[in-house]
Coordinates of C-alpha atoms in Angstrom, one line a residue:
M5 CA -0.1 0.0 0.1
S6 CA 1.5 3.4 -1.0
D7 CA 1.3 6.5 1.1
S8 CA -1.2 8.0 -1.1
A9 CA -3.5 4.9 -1.1
T10 CA -7.2 5.4 0.1
R11 CA -7.6 4.0 3.7
S12 CA -10.9 2.4 4.8
N13 CA -12.7 3.6 7.8
V14 CA -11.1 0.7 9.7
L15 CA -7.5 1.9 9.1
S16 CA -6.0 5.3 10.2
F17 CA -2.9 6.3 8.1
I18 CA -0.7 8.9 9.5
G19 CA 1.7 10.6 7.0
G20 CA 3.4 13.8 6.1
D21 CA 7.2 14.8 4.9
S22 CA 9.7 15.7 7.4
K23 CA 11.4 19.1 7.0
R24 CA 14.5 19.1 8.8
P25 CA 17.1 22.1 8.9
A26 CA 20.2 21.5 7.1
R27 CA 23.3 21.5 9.2
G28 CA 26.8 20.4 8.8
M29 CA 26.1 16.7 9.3
A30 CA 23.3 14.8 7.7
A31 CA 22.0 11.1 8.1
S32 CA 21.7 10.4 4.7
S33 CA 24.2 9.7 2.0
D34 CA 24.8 12.0 -1.0
A35 CA 24.3 11.7 -4.5
N36 CA 27.8 9.8 -4.9
G37 CA 26.9 7.5 -2.1
E38 CA 29.6 9.0 0.4
R39 CA 28.7 9.7 3.9
V40 CA 28.4 13.3 4.9
R41 CA 30.9 13.6 7.5
P42 CA 32.0 16.4 10.0
D43 CA 34.2 19.0 8.1
T44 CA 37.2 18.8 10.4
W45 CA 39.6 20.8 8.1
S46 CA 37.1 23.9 8.1
E47 CA 36.8 23.6 12.0
L48 CA 40.5 23.8 12.2
W49 CA 40.6 26.6 9.9
R50 CA 37.7 28.6 11.9
V51 CA 40.1 28.2 15.1
V52 CA 43.2 29.5 13.5
A53 CA 41.3 32.4 11.8
A54 CA 39.8 33.5 15.0
H55 CA 43.3 33.1 16.6
V56 CA 44.6 35.5 14.0
V57 CA 41.9 37.9 14.6
E58 CA 42.7 38.1 18.2
L59 CA 46.4 38.5 17.6
R60 CA 45.5 41.7 15.5
N61 CA 43.2 42.9 18.2
A62 CA 46.0 42.4 20.8
G63 CA 48.5 44.5 18.5
V64 CA 50.7 41.4 18.2
I65 CA 50.4 42.0 14.4
D66 CA 49.9 45.2 12.6
D67 CA 47.4 45.8 9.9
A68 CA 49.8 45.1 6.9
G69 CA 50.6 41.4 8.6
F70 CA 46.9 40.7 9.4
S71 CA 46.1 41.4 5.6
A72 CA 49.0 39.1 4.4
I73 CA 47.8 36.3 6.6
A74 CA 44.3 36.8 5.9
R75 CA 44.9 36.2 2.2
S76 CA 46.9 33.1 3.0
L77 CA 44.1 32.0 5.2
L78 CA 41.7 32.1 2.3
A79 CA 43.9 30.4 0.1
A80 CA 44.5 27.7 2.4
R81 CA 40.8 27.3 3.0
Q82 CA 40.0 26.9 -0.5
S83 CA 42.7 24.2 -1.3
P84 CA 41.7 20.6 -0.8
A85 CA 42.4 18.9 2.6
G86 CA 43.8 16.0 0.7
E87 CA 43.4 12.2 1.8
A88 CA 41.7 11.5 5.1
N89 CA 44.1 12.0 8.1
S90 CA 43.8 12.3 11.6
P91 CA 42.7 15.8 12.9
R92 CA 46.3 16.5 14.1
A93 CA 47.8 15.7 10.8
L94 CA 45.2 18.0 9.2
A95 CA 46.1 20.7 11.8
E96 CA 49.8 20.5 10.5
R97 CA 49.1 20.4 7.0
L98 CA 46.8 23.5 7.3
D99 CA 49.8 25.2 9.2
R100 CA 52.0 24.5 6.4
R101 CA 49.8 25.7 4.0
I102 CA 49.1 29.0 5.6
E103 CA 52.8 29.4 6.1
S104 CA 53.7 28.6 2.5
Q105 CA 52.1 31.8 1.4
I106 CA 52.9 34.2 4.0
P107 CA 55.5 36.9 3.5
A108 CA 58.9 36.3 5.4
S109 CA 58.1 39.5 7.4
V110 CA 55.3 37.8 9.4
S111 CA 56.5 34.2 8.8
G112 CA 55.3 31.9 11.9
A113 CA 52.8 34.8 13.1
A114 CA 49.8 33.1 11.9
T115 CA 50.0 30.2 14.6
L116 CA 52.0 32.4 17.0
G117 CA 50.8 31.3 20.5
L118 CA 48.7 28.7 19.2
A119 CA 49.2 25.5 21.0
R120 CA 48.1 22.2 19.1
E121 CA 46.4 21.1 22.2
E122 CA 44.2 24.0 22.5
W123 CA 43.7 24.1 18.6
L124 CA 42.4 20.4 18.5
A125 CA 40.4 20.8 21.7
T126 CA 38.5 23.7 20.3
A127 CA 37.9 22.2 16.9
G128 CA 36.6 19.0 18.6
R129 CA 34.1 21.0 20.4
L130 CA 33.2 22.9 17.2
T131 CA 32.7 19.4 15.7
W132 CA 30.8 17.8 18.3
R133 CA 28.5 21.0 18.5
E134 CA 27.6 20.7 15.0
A135 CA 26.7 17.0 15.9
A136 CA 24.5 18.1 18.8
L137 CA 22.6 20.2 16.8
A138 CA 22.0 17.9 14.0
I139 CA 20.9 15.3 16.7
M140 CA 18.6 18.0 18.0
A141 CA 17.1 18.6 14.8
H142 CA 16.3 14.9 14.1
A143 CA 15.0 14.6 17.7
L144 CA 12.6 17.3 17.0
D145 CA 11.3 15.5 13.6
V146 CA 11.0 12.2 15.6
S147 CA 9.0 14.0 18.5
E148 CA 7.0 15.8 15.9
A149 CA 5.8 12.5 14.3
V150 CA 5.1 10.8 17.5
L151 CA 3.1 13.7 18.7
V152 CA 1.1 13.8 15.3
L153 CA 0.4 10.2 15.7
A154 CA -0.9 10.7 19.3
E155 CA -3.0 13.5 18.5
T156 CA -4.7 11.6 15.7
H157 CA -5.6 8.6 18.0
V158 CA -6.8 10.3 21.3
V159 CA -9.8 8.2 21.1
T160 CA -8.4 5.1 19.7
I161 CA -8.9 2.5 22.5
M162 CA -6.5 -0.4 22.8
P163 CA -5.5 -2.7 25.7
A164 CA -2.4 -1.9 27.6
F165 CA -0.1 -4.8 28.7
T166 CA 2.1 -5.6 31.6
G167 CA 4.1 -8.5 31.6
G168 CA 2.8 -9.8 28.3
R169 CA -0.8 -9.6 29.8
P170 CA -3.6 -7.0 29.2
V171 CA -4.2 -5.2 32.3
Q172 CA -6.4 -2.1 31.5
P173 CA -7.8 -0.3 28.5
T174 CA -6.2 2.8 27.3
T175 CA -5.8 4.8 24.0
L176 CA -3.0 4.9 21.7
A177 CA -2.3 8.4 22.3
H178 CA -1.9 7.7 26.3
Y179 CA 0.2 4.4 25.2
L180 CA 2.5 6.7 23.4
G181 CA 3.4 8.7 26.6
A182 CA 6.1 6.5 27.4
V183 CA 7.8 7.5 24.3
I184 CA 6.7 11.2 24.2
G185 CA 7.7 11.9 27.7
P186 CA 11.1 10.6 27.5
L187 CA 11.7 12.3 24.1
G188 CA 11.0 15.8 25.7
S189 CA 13.2 14.8 28.6
A190 CA 15.9 13.7 26.2
R191 CA 15.8 17.0 24.3
G192 CA 15.9 18.9 27.7
R193 CA 19.0 17.1 28.3
L194 CA 20.4 17.9 24.7
V195 CA 20.0 21.4 25.6
E196 CA 21.7 21.2 28.9
S197 CA 24.4 19.2 27.6
F198 CA 25.1 21.8 24.6
T199 CA 25.3 24.5 27.2
R200 CA 28.1 22.9 28.8
L201 CA 29.7 21.7 25.4
N202 CA 29.4 25.0 23.8
R203 CA 32.1 26.7 25.9
C204 CA 35.5 27.5 24.2
P205 CA 38.8 26.0 25.2
L206 CA 40.7 28.6 23.0
G207 CA 43.4 30.7 25.1
A208 CA 44.2 27.6 27.2
G209 CA 47.6 27.1 25.7
M210 CA 49.1 23.8 26.3
L211 CA 47.2 24.0 29.8
A212 CA 48.3 27.0 31.8
G213 CA 46.9 29.8 29.6
D214 CA 48.3 31.9 26.5
V215 CA 51.2 34.0 27.3
L216 CA 49.8 36.6 24.9
A217 CA 47.1 37.3 27.1
A218 CA 44.2 36.7 24.7
D219 CA 40.6 37.9 25.3
R220 CA 39.2 34.7 26.0
A221 CA 35.6 35.9 26.1
D222 CA 35.9 37.5 22.8
V223 CA 37.6 34.7 21.1
A224 CA 34.7 32.5 22.3
Q225 CA 32.1 34.7 21.0
R226 CA 34.0 34.9 17.6
L227 CA 33.6 31.2 17.3
G228 CA 29.9 31.2 18.4
F229 CA 30.6 29.6 21.8
G230 CA 28.5 30.9 24.8
E231 CA 31.7 31.3 27.0
P232 CA 35.0 30.1 27.6
V233 CA 35.8 27.3 29.7
P234 CA 36.6 28.8 33.0
N235 CA 39.6 26.6 33.8
T236 CA 42.3 26.1 31.3
M237 CA 43.3 22.9 32.7
D238 CA 39.5 21.8 32.7
A239 CA 39.4 23.3 29.0
L240 CA 42.0 20.7 27.8
A241 CA 41.7 17.8 30.2
S242 CA 37.9 17.3 31.0
V243 CA 35.8 14.7 29.0
E244 CA 32.6 15.1 31.0
D245 CA 31.1 17.8 28.6
L246 CA 31.2 15.3 25.9
I247 CA 30.1 12.5 27.9
G248 CA 27.0 14.5 29.0
L249 CA 26.2 14.9 25.2
L250 CA 26.7 11.0 24.9
D251 CA 24.1 10.5 27.9
A252 CA 21.5 12.8 26.3
V253 CA 21.9 11.1 23.0
A254 CA 21.7 7.7 25.0
A255 CA 18.3 9.0 26.6
L256 CA 17.0 9.8 23.1
V257 CA 17.7 6.6 21.5
G258 CA 16.7 4.3 24.5
P259 CA 13.1 5.0 24.9
M260 CA 12.6 4.7 21.0
G261 CA 14.5 1.4 20.9
R262 CA 12.3 0.0 23.6
F263 CA 9.0 1.1 21.6
V264 CA 10.2 -0.3 18.5
R265 CA 10.9 -3.5 20.0
E266 CA 7.2 -3.1 21.4
V267 CA 5.9 -2.6 17.9
G268 CA 7.9 -5.5 16.7
I269 CA 6.3 -7.9 19.4
W270 CA 2.8 -6.5 18.6
I271 CA 3.3 -7.1 14.8
R272 CA 4.5 -10.7 15.4
T273 CA 2.2 -11.9 18.2
D274 CA -0.9 -9.8 17.2
P275 CA -0.6 -8.9 13.4
S276 CA -3.9 -7.5 13.0
S277 CA -3.3 -4.7 15.7
F278 CA -0.8 -2.7 13.6
V279 CA 0.3 -3.1 10.2
L280 CA 3.5 -1.8 8.3
D281 CA 3.2 0.2 5.2
E282 CA 4.6 -1.8 2.1
G283 CA 7.7 0.3 2.2
W284 CA 8.4 -1.5 5.6
T285 CA 7.9 -5.0 4.4
T286 CA 9.5 -7.6 2.1
I287 CA 8.6 -10.8 0.6
P288 CA 11.7 -12.8 0.8
E289 CA 10.3 -16.0 -0.9
P290 CA 8.6 -15.1 -4.3
A291 CA 6.7 -18.5 -4.4
H292 CA 5.1 -17.5 -1.1
P293 CA 3.7 -13.8 -1.7
A294 CA 1.6 -13.9 1.5
L295 CA 4.9 -14.1 3.8
A296 CA 5.6 -10.8 4.2
M297 CA 8.4 -9.9 6.6
S298 CA 9.3 -6.5 8.4
E299 CA 13.1 -6.8 7.8
R300 CA 13.3 -2.9 7.8
L301 CA 11.8 -2.9 11.3
D302 CA 14.2 -5.6 12.6
A303 CA 17.1 -3.7 11.2
L304 CA 15.9 -0.6 13.1
Q305 CA 15.8 -2.6 16.3
I306 CA 19.1 -3.9 15.6
A307 CA 20.8 -0.6 14.7
M308 CA 19.2 1.1 18.1
A309 CA 20.6 -1.5 20.0
T310 CA 23.8 -1.4 18.3
L311 CA 24.1 2.2 19.0
E312 CA 23.1 2.2 22.5
D313 CA 26.2 -0.4 23.0
D314 CA 28.4 2.0 21.1
L315 CA 27.3 5.1 23.2
D316 CA 28.1 3.2 26.3
S317 CA 31.4 2.1 25.2
A318 CA 32.4 5.6 24.2
R319 CA 31.5 6.8 27.6
R320 CA 33.7 4.3 29.1
Q321 CA 36.5 4.7 26.9
L322 CA 36.5 8.5 27.6
R323 CA 36.4 8.1 31.3
R324 CA 39.4 5.9 31.0
L325 CA 41.5 8.6 29.5
G326 CA 44.4 9.5 31.5
Y327 CA 44.1 12.7 33.9
G328 CA 45.5 15.8 32.0
P329 CA 45.4 17.4 28.5
L330 CA 44.1 14.7 26.1
G331 CA 46.9 14.8 23.7
A332 CA 46.8 12.2 21.1
A333 CA 43.5 11.3 22.3
H334 CA 42.2 14.4 20.5
D335 CA 42.3 12.4 17.3
T336 CA 40.2 9.8 18.6
V337 CA 37.6 12.1 20.4
I338 CA 37.1 14.0 17.0
D339 CA 36.9 10.9 14.7
A340 CA 34.4 9.5 17.0
A341 CA 31.8 12.2 15.7
P342 CA 31.0 10.4 12.4
R343 CA 31.4 7.0 13.6
L344 CA 28.8 7.6 16.3
I345 CA 26.6 10.3 15.0
S346 CA 26.0 9.1 11.5
P347 CA 24.4 5.8 12.6
C348 CA 22.5 8.0 15.3
L349 CA 21.0 10.3 12.7
D350 CA 20.3 7.3 10.4
A351 CA 18.3 5.4 13.1
L352 CA 16.5 8.9 14.1
A353 CA 15.4 9.2 10.4
T354 CA 14.2 5.7 10.1
A355 CA 12.2 6.1 13.4
N356 CA 10.9 9.2 12.1
A357 CA 9.9 7.4 8.9
L358 CA 8.1 4.7 11.0
F359 CA 6.0 7.1 13.1
S360 CA 5.2 9.3 10.2
T361 CA 4.4 7.0 7.2
G362 CA 5.2 3.4 8.1
L363 CA 2.7 2.4 11.0
V364 CA -0.9 1.9 10.1
V365 CA -3.3 1.4 13.1
N366 CA -6.1 -0.8 12.9
R367 CA -8.7 1.4 15.4
A368 CA -11.6 -1.4 15.1
Y369 CA -9.4 -4.3 16.0
L370 CA -7.7 -2.8 18.8
G371 CA -11.2 -1.3 20.2
N372 CA -12.2 -4.8 20.1
R373 CA -9.4 -6.1 21.9
A374 CA -9.7 -3.5 24.5
G375 CA -12.1 -5.2 26.6
R376 CA -10.9 -8.6 26.4
G377 CA -8.7 -10.4 29.2
Y378 CA -10.9 -8.9 31.8
T379 CA -9.2 -5.6 31.6
T380 CA -12.3 -3.6 33.1
A381 CA -13.0 -6.2 35.8
A382 CA -11.6 -4.2 38.7
D383 CA -14.3 -1.5 38.1
L384 CA -17.0 -3.9 38.9
A385 CA -16.3 -3.4 42.9
T386 CA -16.2 0.3 42.2
F387 CA -19.6 -0.1 40.6
L388 CA -21.2 -1.9 43.5
M389 CA -19.8 0.7 46.1
T390 CA -20.7 3.7 44.1
E391 CA -24.0 2.7 42.6
E392 CA -25.5 0.0 44.9
Q393 CA -23.7 1.3 48.3
I394 CA -22.3 -2.1 49.0
P395 CA -19.7 -1.9 51.5
P396 CA -16.1 -2.2 50.0
T397 CA -15.1 -5.6 51.5
A398 CA -18.3 -7.2 50.2
A399 CA -18.2 -5.3 46.9
R400 CA -14.6 -6.9 46.4
Q401 CA -15.7 -10.5 47.4
I402 CA -18.8 -10.4 44.9
S403 CA -16.4 -9.2 42.2
V404 CA -14.1 -12.0 43.0
L405 CA -17.0 -14.5 42.9
V406 CA -18.5 -13.0 39.5
L407 CA -14.9 -13.0 37.8
A408 CA -14.4 -16.8 38.8
R409 CA -17.8 -17.8 37.3
L410 CA -16.9 -15.6 33.9
K411 CA -13.5 -17.4 33.7
E412 CA -15.2 -20.9 34.3
A413 CA -17.6 -20.1 31.7
G414 CA -15.0 -18.8 29.1
L415 CA -16.9 -15.6 29.1
E416 CA -15.4 -12.0 28.9
V417 CA -16.4 -8.9 31.4
S418 CA -19.1 -8.1 28.6
G419 CA -20.8 -11.5 29.6
I420 CA -21.7 -10.3 33.1
T421 CA -25.4 -10.3 33.8
P422 CA -27.6 -9.2 36.7
D423 CA -28.1 -12.7 37.6
M424 CA -24.4 -13.5 38.2
I425 CA -24.1 -10.6 40.4
D426 CA -27.3 -11.6 42.4
S427 CA -25.8 -15.0 42.8
A428 CA -22.6 -13.9 44.3
A429 CA -24.3 -11.1 46.5
L430 CA -26.6 -13.9 47.7
L431 CA -23.5 -15.8 48.9
T432 CA -21.8 -12.8 50.3
I433 CA -24.3 -10.4 52.1
G434 CA -27.4 -12.4 51.9
R435 CA -29.4 -10.9 49.3
E436 CA -29.9 -9.8 45.6
I437 CA -28.9 -6.3 44.2
K438 CA -30.9 -6.4 41.2
V439 CA -28.3 -4.1 39.2
E440 CA -29.4 -2.3 35.9
I441 CA -27.2 -3.5 33.1
E442 CA -27.3 -0.2 31.6
S443 CA -25.8 1.1 34.6
L444 CA -23.1 -1.5 34.7
G445 CA -22.2 -0.7 31.2
R446 CA -21.2 2.8 32.2
Y447 CA -18.4 1.1 34.4
L448 CA -17.2 -1.9 32.4
A449 CA -17.5 -0.8 28.7
P450 CA -13.7 0.2 27.6
R451 CA -14.7 3.6 26.3
R452 CA -16.6 4.3 29.6
Y453 CA -13.7 3.0 31.6
I454 CA -11.6 5.3 30.1
E455 CA -13.9 8.3 30.2
R456 CA -14.3 7.8 34.0
R457 CA -10.7 8.4 34.9
Q458 CA -10.3 12.2 35.3
V459 CA -7.0 12.3 37.0
T460 CA -4.3 14.3 35.4
G461 CA -2.3 12.4 32.9
S462 CA -5.0 9.7 32.4
P463 CA -6.2 8.2 29.0
A464 CA -9.4 10.1 29.4
P465 CA -9.8 12.2 26.0
E466 CA -9.8 15.6 27.8
M467 CA -7.0 14.8 30.0
T468 CA -4.9 13.4 27.0
R469 CA -5.5 16.6 25.0
A470 CA -4.4 18.9 28.0
W471 CA -1.1 16.7 28.2
L472 CA -0.5 16.7 24.3
A473 CA -1.0 20.4 24.4
D474 CA 1.7 20.8 27.0
E475 CA 4.0 18.6 25.0
R476 CA 3.2 20.6 21.9
A477 CA 4.3 23.8 23.5
R478 CA 7.4 22.0 24.8
L479 CA 8.1 20.9 21.4
T480 CA 7.6 24.5 19.9
A481 CA 10.1 25.9 22.5
D482 CA 12.8 23.4 21.7
R483 CA 12.3 24.0 18.0
H484 CA 12.9 27.9 18.7
W485 CA 16.0 27.0 20.7
L486 CA 17.4 25.2 18.0
Q487 CA 16.6 27.9 15.4
Q488 CA 18.0 30.8 17.6
T489 CA 21.1 28.6 18.5
Q490 CA 21.7 27.9 14.7
V491 CA 21.3 31.7 13.9
G492 CA 23.9 32.6 16.7
I493 CA 26.4 30.2 15.4
D494 CA 26.2 30.8 11.9
S495 CA 26.2 34.4 12.3
A496 CA 29.5 34.4 14.2
S497 CA 30.9 32.0 11.6
E498 CA 29.7 34.4 8.8
A499 CA 31.2 37.5 10.8
L500 CA 34.5 35.7 11.1
T501 CA 34.7 34.8 7.6
A502 CA 33.9 38.3 6.5
T503 CA 36.6 39.9 8.8
I504 CA 39.1 37.6 7.2
E505 CA 38.0 38.5 3.6
R506 CA 37.9 42.2 4.4
A507 CA 41.5 41.9 5.4
A508 CA 42.4 39.8 2.6
D509 CA 40.9 42.6 0.2
E510 CA 42.7 45.4 1.8
S511 CA 46.0 43.7 1.2
M512 CA 45.1 43.2 -2.5
D513 CA 44.0 46.8 -2.7
G514 CA 47.2 47.9 -1.1

């Protein structure tokens, strides 16, 4: 079945294209089949460019020297980085290219006072900062898709399970709460971890600070950072800011992985409840066209489980690094970005497709299942206490007897009759109750069972709509944060490039 196919009133189809703001990293492959990777060369260039501007502001180099270095910087940026190398090797190559075009009068000035340690530490934060924003953009997409699905199914009733057994009726919107809530919390953790990650190490030197007394706050602002890391040792030695980001990513992936596994269980054990769109199914045996397999869903489960393991491994490895500036470990830290983030973005994009176009919900079937398995039986005692003024202990005893008779007869709760209740009442309180079947239905029918629950956060439609409205506002606020953050970083990058270009133009004019 295609996305545009006509759906019967039995099935509801949730669709829509995802519009994700473009950043420096992406989950998909480009037209040539090459993975889009963080541009370490450009990040290293931005660091040295900001350093050169600070040298000019501090009076270490004059206007003529600044212009000559700016022209060399532009030439180096436009030249290809060459074959893939470690970030440290790229920094050395960039240094040589800049130096190769600088006049002898300012030779060595471009990286004067710029230690490799702070250069790589700053480039690493720039790289992971881009990764964090790319993850946040995808997290917003997935959250939007799940929220739309929930908003569409506020009154779609279904059974909820505990330990594999039906326990109570609920709605699909309410059932999705264990995805929507954690996604919102994970986005909050991403924002919090980004605030700590978005601090600048530049000016820390090799660990004790720059002898040229650079204005670290000014340098941080020039690179779009929120502030400098307050302690220069912490700026070069700590890994906790990055671990905080990895923790947030794990908090994002984990709940979705759990729900994807749950969907897989539903489809395998109860294939009429949820149906996957044809884009999610394959027919491995042409001779058996009725055998449709959900291989894409299985692949997503494996990808998310693998990603969780990789994130755990990365956090452990980071904490095992020796105390002090990271040194050679900077290469590993920077190169870990595409290794971890690319599969993360792929998994999030696939999960987004599942929620937005891949999952078809059989409303009628789920509604029929909602009342089975004695899911509303607990309210029989409530009915007897509320409507018939039976004492609590007696009401529970009557309910137990009625339920035992139902199970013995192989009947569901809908099979309860006034005679069953009267028989149990005679044994318990010595008299018949003569309940009205219509009144009983207001307690035991799954939809009425749900509507009677008016506590905050319950599956009752009005309560669910209020909760979804709060989640929608939360999502809107997070989207605004991402847009504002992107604008601030992009503006800083454009201003830095413009400063270098103006200085280079002055050199050519002269």
